[in-house]
PDB file of C-alpha atoms in Angstrom:
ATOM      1  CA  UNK A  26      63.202 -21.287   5.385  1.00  0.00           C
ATOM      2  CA  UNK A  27      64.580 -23.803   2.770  1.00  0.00           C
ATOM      3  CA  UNK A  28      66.270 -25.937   5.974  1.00  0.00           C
ATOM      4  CA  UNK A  29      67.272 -29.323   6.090  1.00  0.00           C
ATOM      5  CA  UNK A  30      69.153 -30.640   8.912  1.00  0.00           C
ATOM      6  CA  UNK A  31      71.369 -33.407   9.572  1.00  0.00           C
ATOM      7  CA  UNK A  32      72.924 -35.418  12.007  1.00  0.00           C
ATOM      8  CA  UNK A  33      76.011 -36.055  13.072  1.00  0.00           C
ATOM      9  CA  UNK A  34      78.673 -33.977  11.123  1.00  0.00           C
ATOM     10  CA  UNK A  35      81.027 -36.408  10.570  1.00  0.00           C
ATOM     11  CA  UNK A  36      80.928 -39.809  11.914  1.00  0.00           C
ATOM     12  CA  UNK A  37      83.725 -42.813  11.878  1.00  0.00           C
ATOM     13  CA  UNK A  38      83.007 -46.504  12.554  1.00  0.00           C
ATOM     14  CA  UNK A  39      84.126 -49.542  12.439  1.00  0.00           C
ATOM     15  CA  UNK A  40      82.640 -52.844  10.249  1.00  0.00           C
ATOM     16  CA  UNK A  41      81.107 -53.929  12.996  1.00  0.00           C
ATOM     17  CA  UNK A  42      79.617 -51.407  14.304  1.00  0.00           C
ATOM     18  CA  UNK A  43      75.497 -50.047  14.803  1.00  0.00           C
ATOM     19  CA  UNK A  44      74.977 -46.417  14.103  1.00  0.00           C
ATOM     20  CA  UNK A  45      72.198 -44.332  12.687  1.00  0.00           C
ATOM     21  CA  UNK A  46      72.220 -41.133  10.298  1.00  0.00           C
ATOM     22  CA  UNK A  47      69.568 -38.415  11.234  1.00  0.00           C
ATOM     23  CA  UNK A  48      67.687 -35.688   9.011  1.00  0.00           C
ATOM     24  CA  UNK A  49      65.074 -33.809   9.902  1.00  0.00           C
ATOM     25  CA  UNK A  50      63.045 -31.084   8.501  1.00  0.00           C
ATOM     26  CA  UNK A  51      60.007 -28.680   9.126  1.00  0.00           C
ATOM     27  CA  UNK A  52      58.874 -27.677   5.677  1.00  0.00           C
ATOM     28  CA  UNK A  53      55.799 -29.515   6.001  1.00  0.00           C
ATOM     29  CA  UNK A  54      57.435 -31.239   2.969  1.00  0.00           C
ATOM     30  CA  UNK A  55      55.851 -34.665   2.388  1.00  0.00           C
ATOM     31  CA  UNK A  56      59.089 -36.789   0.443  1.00  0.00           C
ATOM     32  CA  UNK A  57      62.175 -37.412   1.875  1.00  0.00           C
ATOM     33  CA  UNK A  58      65.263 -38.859  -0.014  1.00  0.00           C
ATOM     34  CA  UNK A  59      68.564 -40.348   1.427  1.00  0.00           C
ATOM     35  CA  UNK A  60      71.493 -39.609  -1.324  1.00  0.00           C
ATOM     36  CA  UNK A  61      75.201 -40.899  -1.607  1.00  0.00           C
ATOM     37  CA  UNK A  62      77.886 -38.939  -2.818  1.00  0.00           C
ATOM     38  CA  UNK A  63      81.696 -40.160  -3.146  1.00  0.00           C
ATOM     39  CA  UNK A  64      84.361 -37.989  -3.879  1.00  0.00           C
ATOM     40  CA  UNK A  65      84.376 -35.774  -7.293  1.00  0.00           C
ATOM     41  CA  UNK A  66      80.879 -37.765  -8.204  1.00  0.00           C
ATOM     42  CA  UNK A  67      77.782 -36.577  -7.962  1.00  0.00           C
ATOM     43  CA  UNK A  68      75.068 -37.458  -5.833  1.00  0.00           C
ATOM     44  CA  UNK A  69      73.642 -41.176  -6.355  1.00  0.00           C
ATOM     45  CA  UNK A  70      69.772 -41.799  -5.302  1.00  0.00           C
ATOM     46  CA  UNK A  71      69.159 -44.602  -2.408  1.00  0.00           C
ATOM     47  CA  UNK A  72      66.088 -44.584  -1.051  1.00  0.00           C
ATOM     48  CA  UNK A  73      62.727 -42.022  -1.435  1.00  0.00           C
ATOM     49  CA  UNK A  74      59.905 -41.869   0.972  1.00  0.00           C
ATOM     50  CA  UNK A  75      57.071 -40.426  -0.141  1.00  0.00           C
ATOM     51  CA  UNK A  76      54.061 -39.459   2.134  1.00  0.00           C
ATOM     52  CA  UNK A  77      56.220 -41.331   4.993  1.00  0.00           C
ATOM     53  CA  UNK A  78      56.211 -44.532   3.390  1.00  0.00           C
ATOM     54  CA  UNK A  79      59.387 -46.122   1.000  1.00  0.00           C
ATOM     55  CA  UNK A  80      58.490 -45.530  -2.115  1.00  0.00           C
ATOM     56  CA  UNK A  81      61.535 -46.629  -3.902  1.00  0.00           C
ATOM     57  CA  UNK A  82      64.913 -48.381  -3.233  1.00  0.00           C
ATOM     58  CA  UNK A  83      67.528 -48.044  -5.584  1.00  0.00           C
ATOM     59  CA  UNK A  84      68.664 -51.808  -4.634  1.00  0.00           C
ATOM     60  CA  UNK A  85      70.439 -50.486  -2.235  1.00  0.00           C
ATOM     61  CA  UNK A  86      72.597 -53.068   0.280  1.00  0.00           C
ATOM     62  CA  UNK A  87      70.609 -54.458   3.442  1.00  0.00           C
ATOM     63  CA  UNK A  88      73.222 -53.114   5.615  1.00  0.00           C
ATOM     64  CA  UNK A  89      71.473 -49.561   4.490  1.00  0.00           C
ATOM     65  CA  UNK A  90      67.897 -49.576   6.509  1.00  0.00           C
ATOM     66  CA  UNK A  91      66.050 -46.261   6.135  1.00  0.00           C
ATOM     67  CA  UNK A  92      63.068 -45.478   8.496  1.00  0.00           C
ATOM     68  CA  UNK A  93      60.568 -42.440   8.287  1.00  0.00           C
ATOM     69  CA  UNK A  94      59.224 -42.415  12.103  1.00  0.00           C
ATOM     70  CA  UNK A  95      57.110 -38.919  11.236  1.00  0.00           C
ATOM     71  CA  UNK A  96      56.535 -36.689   8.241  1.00  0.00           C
ATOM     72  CA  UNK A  97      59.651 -34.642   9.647  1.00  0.00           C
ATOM     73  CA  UNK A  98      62.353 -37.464  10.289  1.00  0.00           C
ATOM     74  CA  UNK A  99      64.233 -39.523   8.082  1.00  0.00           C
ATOM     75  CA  UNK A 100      66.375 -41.991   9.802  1.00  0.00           C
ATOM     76  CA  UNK A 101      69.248 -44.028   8.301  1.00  0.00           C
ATOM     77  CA  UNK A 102      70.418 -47.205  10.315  1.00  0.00           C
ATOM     78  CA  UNK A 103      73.831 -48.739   9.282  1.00  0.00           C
ATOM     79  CA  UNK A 104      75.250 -51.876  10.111  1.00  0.00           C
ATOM     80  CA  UNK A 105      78.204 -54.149   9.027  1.00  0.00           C
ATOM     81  CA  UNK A 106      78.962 -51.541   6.386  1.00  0.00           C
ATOM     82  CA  UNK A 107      82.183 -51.943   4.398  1.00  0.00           C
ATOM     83  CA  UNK A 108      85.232 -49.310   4.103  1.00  0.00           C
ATOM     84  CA  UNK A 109      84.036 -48.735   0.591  1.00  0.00           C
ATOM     85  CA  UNK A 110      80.923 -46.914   1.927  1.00  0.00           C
ATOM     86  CA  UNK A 111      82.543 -44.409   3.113  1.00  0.00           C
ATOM     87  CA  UNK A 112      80.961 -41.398   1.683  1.00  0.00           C
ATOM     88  CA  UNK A 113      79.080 -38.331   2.151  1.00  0.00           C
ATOM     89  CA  UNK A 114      75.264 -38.777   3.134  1.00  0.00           C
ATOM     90  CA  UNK A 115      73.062 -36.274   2.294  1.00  0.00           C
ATOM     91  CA  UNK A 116      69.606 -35.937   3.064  1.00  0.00           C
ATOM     92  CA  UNK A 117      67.051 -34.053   0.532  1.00  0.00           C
ATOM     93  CA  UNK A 118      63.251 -33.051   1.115  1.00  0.00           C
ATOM     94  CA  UNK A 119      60.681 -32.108  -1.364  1.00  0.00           C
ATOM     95  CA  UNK A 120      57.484 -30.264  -1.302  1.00  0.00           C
ATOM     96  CA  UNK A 121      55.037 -33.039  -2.944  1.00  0.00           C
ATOM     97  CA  UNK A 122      55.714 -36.994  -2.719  1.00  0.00           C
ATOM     98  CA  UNK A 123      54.038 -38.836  -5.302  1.00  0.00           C
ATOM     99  CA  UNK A 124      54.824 -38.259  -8.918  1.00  0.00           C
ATOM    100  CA  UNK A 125      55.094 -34.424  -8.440  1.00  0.00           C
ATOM    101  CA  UNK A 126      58.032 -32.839  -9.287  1.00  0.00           C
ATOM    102  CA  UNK A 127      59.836 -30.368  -7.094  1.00  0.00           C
ATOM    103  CA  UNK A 128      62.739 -28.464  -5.803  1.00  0.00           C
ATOM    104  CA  UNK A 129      64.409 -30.837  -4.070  1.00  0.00           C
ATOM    105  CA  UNK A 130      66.552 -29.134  -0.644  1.00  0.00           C
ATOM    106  CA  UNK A 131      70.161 -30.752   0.874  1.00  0.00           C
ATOM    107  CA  UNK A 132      70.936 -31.295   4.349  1.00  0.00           C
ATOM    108  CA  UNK A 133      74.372 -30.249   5.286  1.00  0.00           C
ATOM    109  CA  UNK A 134      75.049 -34.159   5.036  1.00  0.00           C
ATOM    110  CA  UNK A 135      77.244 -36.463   7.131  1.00  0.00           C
ATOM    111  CA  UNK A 136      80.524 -37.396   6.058  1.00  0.00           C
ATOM    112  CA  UNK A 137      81.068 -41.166   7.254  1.00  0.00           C
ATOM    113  CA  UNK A 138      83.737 -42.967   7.219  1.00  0.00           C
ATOM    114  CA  UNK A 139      84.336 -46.619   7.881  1.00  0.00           C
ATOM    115  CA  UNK A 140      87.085 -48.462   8.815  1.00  0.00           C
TER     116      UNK A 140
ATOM    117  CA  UNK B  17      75.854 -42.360 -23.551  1.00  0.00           C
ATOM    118  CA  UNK B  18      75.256 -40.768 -19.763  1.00  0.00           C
ATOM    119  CA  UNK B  19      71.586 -39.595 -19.287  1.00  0.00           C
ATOM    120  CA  UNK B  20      73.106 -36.322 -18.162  1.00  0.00           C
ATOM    121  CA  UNK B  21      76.336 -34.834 -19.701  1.00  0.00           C
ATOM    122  CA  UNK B  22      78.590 -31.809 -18.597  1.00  0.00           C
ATOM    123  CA  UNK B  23      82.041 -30.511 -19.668  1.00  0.00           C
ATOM    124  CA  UNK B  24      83.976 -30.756 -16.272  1.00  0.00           C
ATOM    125  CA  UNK B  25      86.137 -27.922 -16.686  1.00  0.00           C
ATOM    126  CA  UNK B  26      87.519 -26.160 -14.981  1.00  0.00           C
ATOM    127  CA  UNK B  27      86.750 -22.731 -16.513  1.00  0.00           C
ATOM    128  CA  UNK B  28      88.602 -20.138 -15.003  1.00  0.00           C
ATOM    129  CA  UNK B  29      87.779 -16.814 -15.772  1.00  0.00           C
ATOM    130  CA  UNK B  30      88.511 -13.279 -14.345  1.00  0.00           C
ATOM    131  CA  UNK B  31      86.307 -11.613 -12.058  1.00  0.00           C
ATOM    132  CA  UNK B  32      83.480  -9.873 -14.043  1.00  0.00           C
ATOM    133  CA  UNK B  33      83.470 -11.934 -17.135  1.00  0.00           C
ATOM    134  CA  UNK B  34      80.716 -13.984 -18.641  1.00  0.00           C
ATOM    135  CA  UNK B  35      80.750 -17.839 -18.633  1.00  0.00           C
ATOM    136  CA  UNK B  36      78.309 -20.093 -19.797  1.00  0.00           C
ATOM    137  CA  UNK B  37      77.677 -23.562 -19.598  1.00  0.00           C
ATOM    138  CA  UNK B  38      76.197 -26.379 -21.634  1.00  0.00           C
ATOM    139  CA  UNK B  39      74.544 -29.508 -20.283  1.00  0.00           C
ATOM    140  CA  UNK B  40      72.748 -32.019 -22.481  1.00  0.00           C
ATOM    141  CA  UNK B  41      70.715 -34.842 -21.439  1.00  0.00           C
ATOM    142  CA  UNK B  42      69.176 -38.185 -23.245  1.00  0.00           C
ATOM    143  CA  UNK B  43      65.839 -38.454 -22.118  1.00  0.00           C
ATOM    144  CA  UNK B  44      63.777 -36.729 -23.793  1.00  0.00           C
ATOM    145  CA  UNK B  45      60.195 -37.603 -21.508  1.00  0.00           C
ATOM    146  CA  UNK B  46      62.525 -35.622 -18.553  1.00  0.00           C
ATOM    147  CA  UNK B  47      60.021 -32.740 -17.635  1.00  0.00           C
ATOM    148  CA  UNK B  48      62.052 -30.700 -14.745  1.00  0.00           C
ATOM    149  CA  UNK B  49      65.588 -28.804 -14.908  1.00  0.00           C
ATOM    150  CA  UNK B  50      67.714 -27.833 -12.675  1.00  0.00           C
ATOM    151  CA  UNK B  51      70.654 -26.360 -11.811  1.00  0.00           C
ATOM    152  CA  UNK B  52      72.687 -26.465  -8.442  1.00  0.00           C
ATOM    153  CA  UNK B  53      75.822 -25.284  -7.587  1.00  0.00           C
ATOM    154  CA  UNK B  54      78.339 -27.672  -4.948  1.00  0.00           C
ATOM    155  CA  UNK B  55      81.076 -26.090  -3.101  1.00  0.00           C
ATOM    156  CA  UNK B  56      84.308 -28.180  -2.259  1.00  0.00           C
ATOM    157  CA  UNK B  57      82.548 -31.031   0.856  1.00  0.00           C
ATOM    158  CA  UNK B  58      79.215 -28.951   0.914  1.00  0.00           C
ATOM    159  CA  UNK B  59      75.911 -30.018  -0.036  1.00  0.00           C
ATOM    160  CA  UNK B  60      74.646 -29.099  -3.215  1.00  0.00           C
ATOM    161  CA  UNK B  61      72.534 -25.445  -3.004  1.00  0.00           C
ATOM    162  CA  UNK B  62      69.364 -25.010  -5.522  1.00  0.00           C
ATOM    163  CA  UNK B  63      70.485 -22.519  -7.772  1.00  0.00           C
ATOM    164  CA  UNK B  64      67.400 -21.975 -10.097  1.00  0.00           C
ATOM    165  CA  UNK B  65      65.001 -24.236 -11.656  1.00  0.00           C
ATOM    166  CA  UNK B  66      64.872 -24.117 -15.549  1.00  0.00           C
ATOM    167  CA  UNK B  67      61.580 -23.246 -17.680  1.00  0.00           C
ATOM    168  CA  UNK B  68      60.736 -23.339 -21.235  1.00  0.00           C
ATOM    169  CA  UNK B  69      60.588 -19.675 -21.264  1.00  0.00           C
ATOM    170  CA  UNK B  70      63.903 -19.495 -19.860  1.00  0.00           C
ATOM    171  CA  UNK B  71      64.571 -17.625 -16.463  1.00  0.00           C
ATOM    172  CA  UNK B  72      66.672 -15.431 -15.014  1.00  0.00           C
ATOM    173  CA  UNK B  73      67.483 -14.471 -11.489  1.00  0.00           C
ATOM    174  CA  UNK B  74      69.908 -11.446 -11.169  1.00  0.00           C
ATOM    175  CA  UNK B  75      73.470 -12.677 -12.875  1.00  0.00           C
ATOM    176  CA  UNK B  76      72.460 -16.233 -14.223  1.00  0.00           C
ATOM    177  CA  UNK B  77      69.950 -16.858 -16.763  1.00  0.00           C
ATOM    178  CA  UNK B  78      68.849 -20.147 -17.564  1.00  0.00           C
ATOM    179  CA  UNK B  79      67.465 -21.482 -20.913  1.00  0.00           C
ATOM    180  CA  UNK B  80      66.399 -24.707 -22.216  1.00  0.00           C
ATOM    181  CA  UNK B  81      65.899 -26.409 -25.481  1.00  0.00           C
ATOM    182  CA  UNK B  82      64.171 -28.887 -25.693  1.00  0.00           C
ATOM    183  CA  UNK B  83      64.093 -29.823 -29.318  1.00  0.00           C
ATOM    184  CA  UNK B  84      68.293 -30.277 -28.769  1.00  0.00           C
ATOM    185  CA  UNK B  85      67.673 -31.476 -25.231  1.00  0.00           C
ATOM    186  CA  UNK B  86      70.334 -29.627 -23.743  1.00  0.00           C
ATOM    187  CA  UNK B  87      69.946 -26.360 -20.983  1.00  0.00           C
ATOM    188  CA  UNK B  88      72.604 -24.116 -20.475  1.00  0.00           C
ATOM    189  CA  UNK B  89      73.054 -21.575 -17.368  1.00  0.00           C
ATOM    190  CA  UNK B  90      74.730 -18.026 -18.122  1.00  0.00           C
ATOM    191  CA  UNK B  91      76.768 -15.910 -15.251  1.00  0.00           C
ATOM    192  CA  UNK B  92      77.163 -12.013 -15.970  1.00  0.00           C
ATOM    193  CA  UNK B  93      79.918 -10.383 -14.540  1.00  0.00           C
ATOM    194  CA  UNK B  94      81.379 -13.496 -12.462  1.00  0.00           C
ATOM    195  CA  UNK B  95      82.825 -12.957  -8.427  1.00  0.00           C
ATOM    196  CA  UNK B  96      85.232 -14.801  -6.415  1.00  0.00           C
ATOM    197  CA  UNK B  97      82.083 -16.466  -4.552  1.00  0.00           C
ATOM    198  CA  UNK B  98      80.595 -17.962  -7.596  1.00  0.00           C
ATOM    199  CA  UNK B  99      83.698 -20.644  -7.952  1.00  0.00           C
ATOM    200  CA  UNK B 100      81.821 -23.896  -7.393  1.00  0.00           C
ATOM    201  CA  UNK B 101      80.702 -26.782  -9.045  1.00  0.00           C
ATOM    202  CA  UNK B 102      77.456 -26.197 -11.033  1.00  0.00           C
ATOM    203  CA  UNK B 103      75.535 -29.070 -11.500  1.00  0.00           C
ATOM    204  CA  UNK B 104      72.909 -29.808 -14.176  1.00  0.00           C
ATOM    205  CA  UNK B 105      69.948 -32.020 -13.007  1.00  0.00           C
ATOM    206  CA  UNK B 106      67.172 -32.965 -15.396  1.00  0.00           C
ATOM    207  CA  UNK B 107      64.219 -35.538 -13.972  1.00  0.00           C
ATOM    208  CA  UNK B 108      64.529 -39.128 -15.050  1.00  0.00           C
ATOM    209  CA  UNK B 109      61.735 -41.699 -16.369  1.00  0.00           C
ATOM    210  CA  UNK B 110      59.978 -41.411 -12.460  1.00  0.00           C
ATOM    211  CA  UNK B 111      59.468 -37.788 -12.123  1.00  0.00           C
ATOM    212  CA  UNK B 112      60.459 -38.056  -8.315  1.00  0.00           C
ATOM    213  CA  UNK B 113      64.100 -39.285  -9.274  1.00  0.00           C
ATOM    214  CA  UNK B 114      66.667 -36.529 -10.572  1.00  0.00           C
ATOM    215  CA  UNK B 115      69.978 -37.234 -12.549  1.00  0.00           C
ATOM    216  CA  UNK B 116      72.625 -35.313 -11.836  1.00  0.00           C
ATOM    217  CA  UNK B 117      75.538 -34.572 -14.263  1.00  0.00           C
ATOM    218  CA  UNK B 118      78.968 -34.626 -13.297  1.00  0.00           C
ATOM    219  CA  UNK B 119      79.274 -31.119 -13.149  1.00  0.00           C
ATOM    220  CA  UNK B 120      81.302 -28.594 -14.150  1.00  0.00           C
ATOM    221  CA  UNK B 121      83.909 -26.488 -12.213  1.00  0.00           C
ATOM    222  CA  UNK B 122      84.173 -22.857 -12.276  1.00  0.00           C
ATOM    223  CA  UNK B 123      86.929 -21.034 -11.339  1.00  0.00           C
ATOM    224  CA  UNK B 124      86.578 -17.145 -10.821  1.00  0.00           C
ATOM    225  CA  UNK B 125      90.102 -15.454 -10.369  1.00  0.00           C
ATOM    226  CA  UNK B 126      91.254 -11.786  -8.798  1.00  0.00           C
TER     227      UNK B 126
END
């Protein structure tokens, strides 16, 4: 089962608001990825966690914090974002972290908006 | 030059026809290929990965050439459910970190 989940569907906030993106997945896959996708573009790398620690950033905004609590979660905590984040999030998982290459599986995502 | 280039399309073809498309990519130290397909505010779905020997999974057939760096992905006899986006994905300098193309849109018609 190739399964990713994500949560919530869709989510609206305002600039001032906390919130936090879930994904979770029991692959016993060991890297994690948090994607951005606007409209018509395709999917643009944030952050990859690899073996439950961040292995790489895509200097990515502070008001983006990601957090792996267990080799299944991935966490994404937003604050004081800007309307121009609104996007589609979508949440990935691979078999091997490291330098391994591998199919890499999408959540269902979670279309935010902010306003 | 993008690292990772597609003709968007769209390509609208009949049901049953064959379409194929071309991707081409500038790296050429990228060592895994791939090809998903998006459909409209969906996540993109793992389609097939792409080998040096070329694979094929029922209708599509994927090759790549390496020398050219480009990969191309071939649908026989095309249905209604295979309108998407297909996008071509190649590995970047980290192995880890794939680079999408643009994609390109397919259109399969009655």
């Amino acid at each position: 089962d190739t399964e990713v989940t994500q949560t919530p569907k869709h989510l609206v906030m305002g600039m001032t608001n906390k919130k936090s993106l879930k994904c979770e997945q029991h692959m016993g896959h060991r890297a994690m990825y948090w994607y951005k996708q606007k409209a018509k573009k395709p999917p643009e790398l944030m952050f990859v966690y690899s073996y439950e620690k961040l292995s790489i950033n895509e200097s990515v905004p502070s008001r983006f914090s990601p957090e792996c609590p267990n080799s299944s979660l991935l966490n994404l905590h937003l604050h004081a974002l800007q309307p121009e984040d609104s996007a589609l999030y979508l949440c990935a998982s691979s078999l091997r972290g490291g330098n391994n290459v591998d199919e890499q599986y999408f959540g269902p995502g979670t279309r935010l908006t902010v306003t | 030059r993008k690292e990772v280039e597609q003709d968007p399309g769209p390509f609208n073809v009949p049901e049953g026809a064959t379409v194929a498309f071309n991707c081409t990519y500038s790296n050429s130290a990228s060592q895994s290929f791939f090809w998903y397909r998006q459909d409209c505010r969906k996540e993109p779905k793992l389609l097939m990965s792409v080998y040096s020997s070329g694979n094929e999974d029922g209708r599509f057939t994927a090759q790549l050439n390496r020398a050219s760096q480009y990969i191309s992905l071939l649908i026989r006899d095309s249905k209604l459910s295979d309108s998407a986006t297909y996008l071509c994905v190649v590995t970047g300098d980290s192995s880890y970190k794939l680079i999408f193309g643009s994609g390109t849109r397919l259109l399969v018609r009655p």
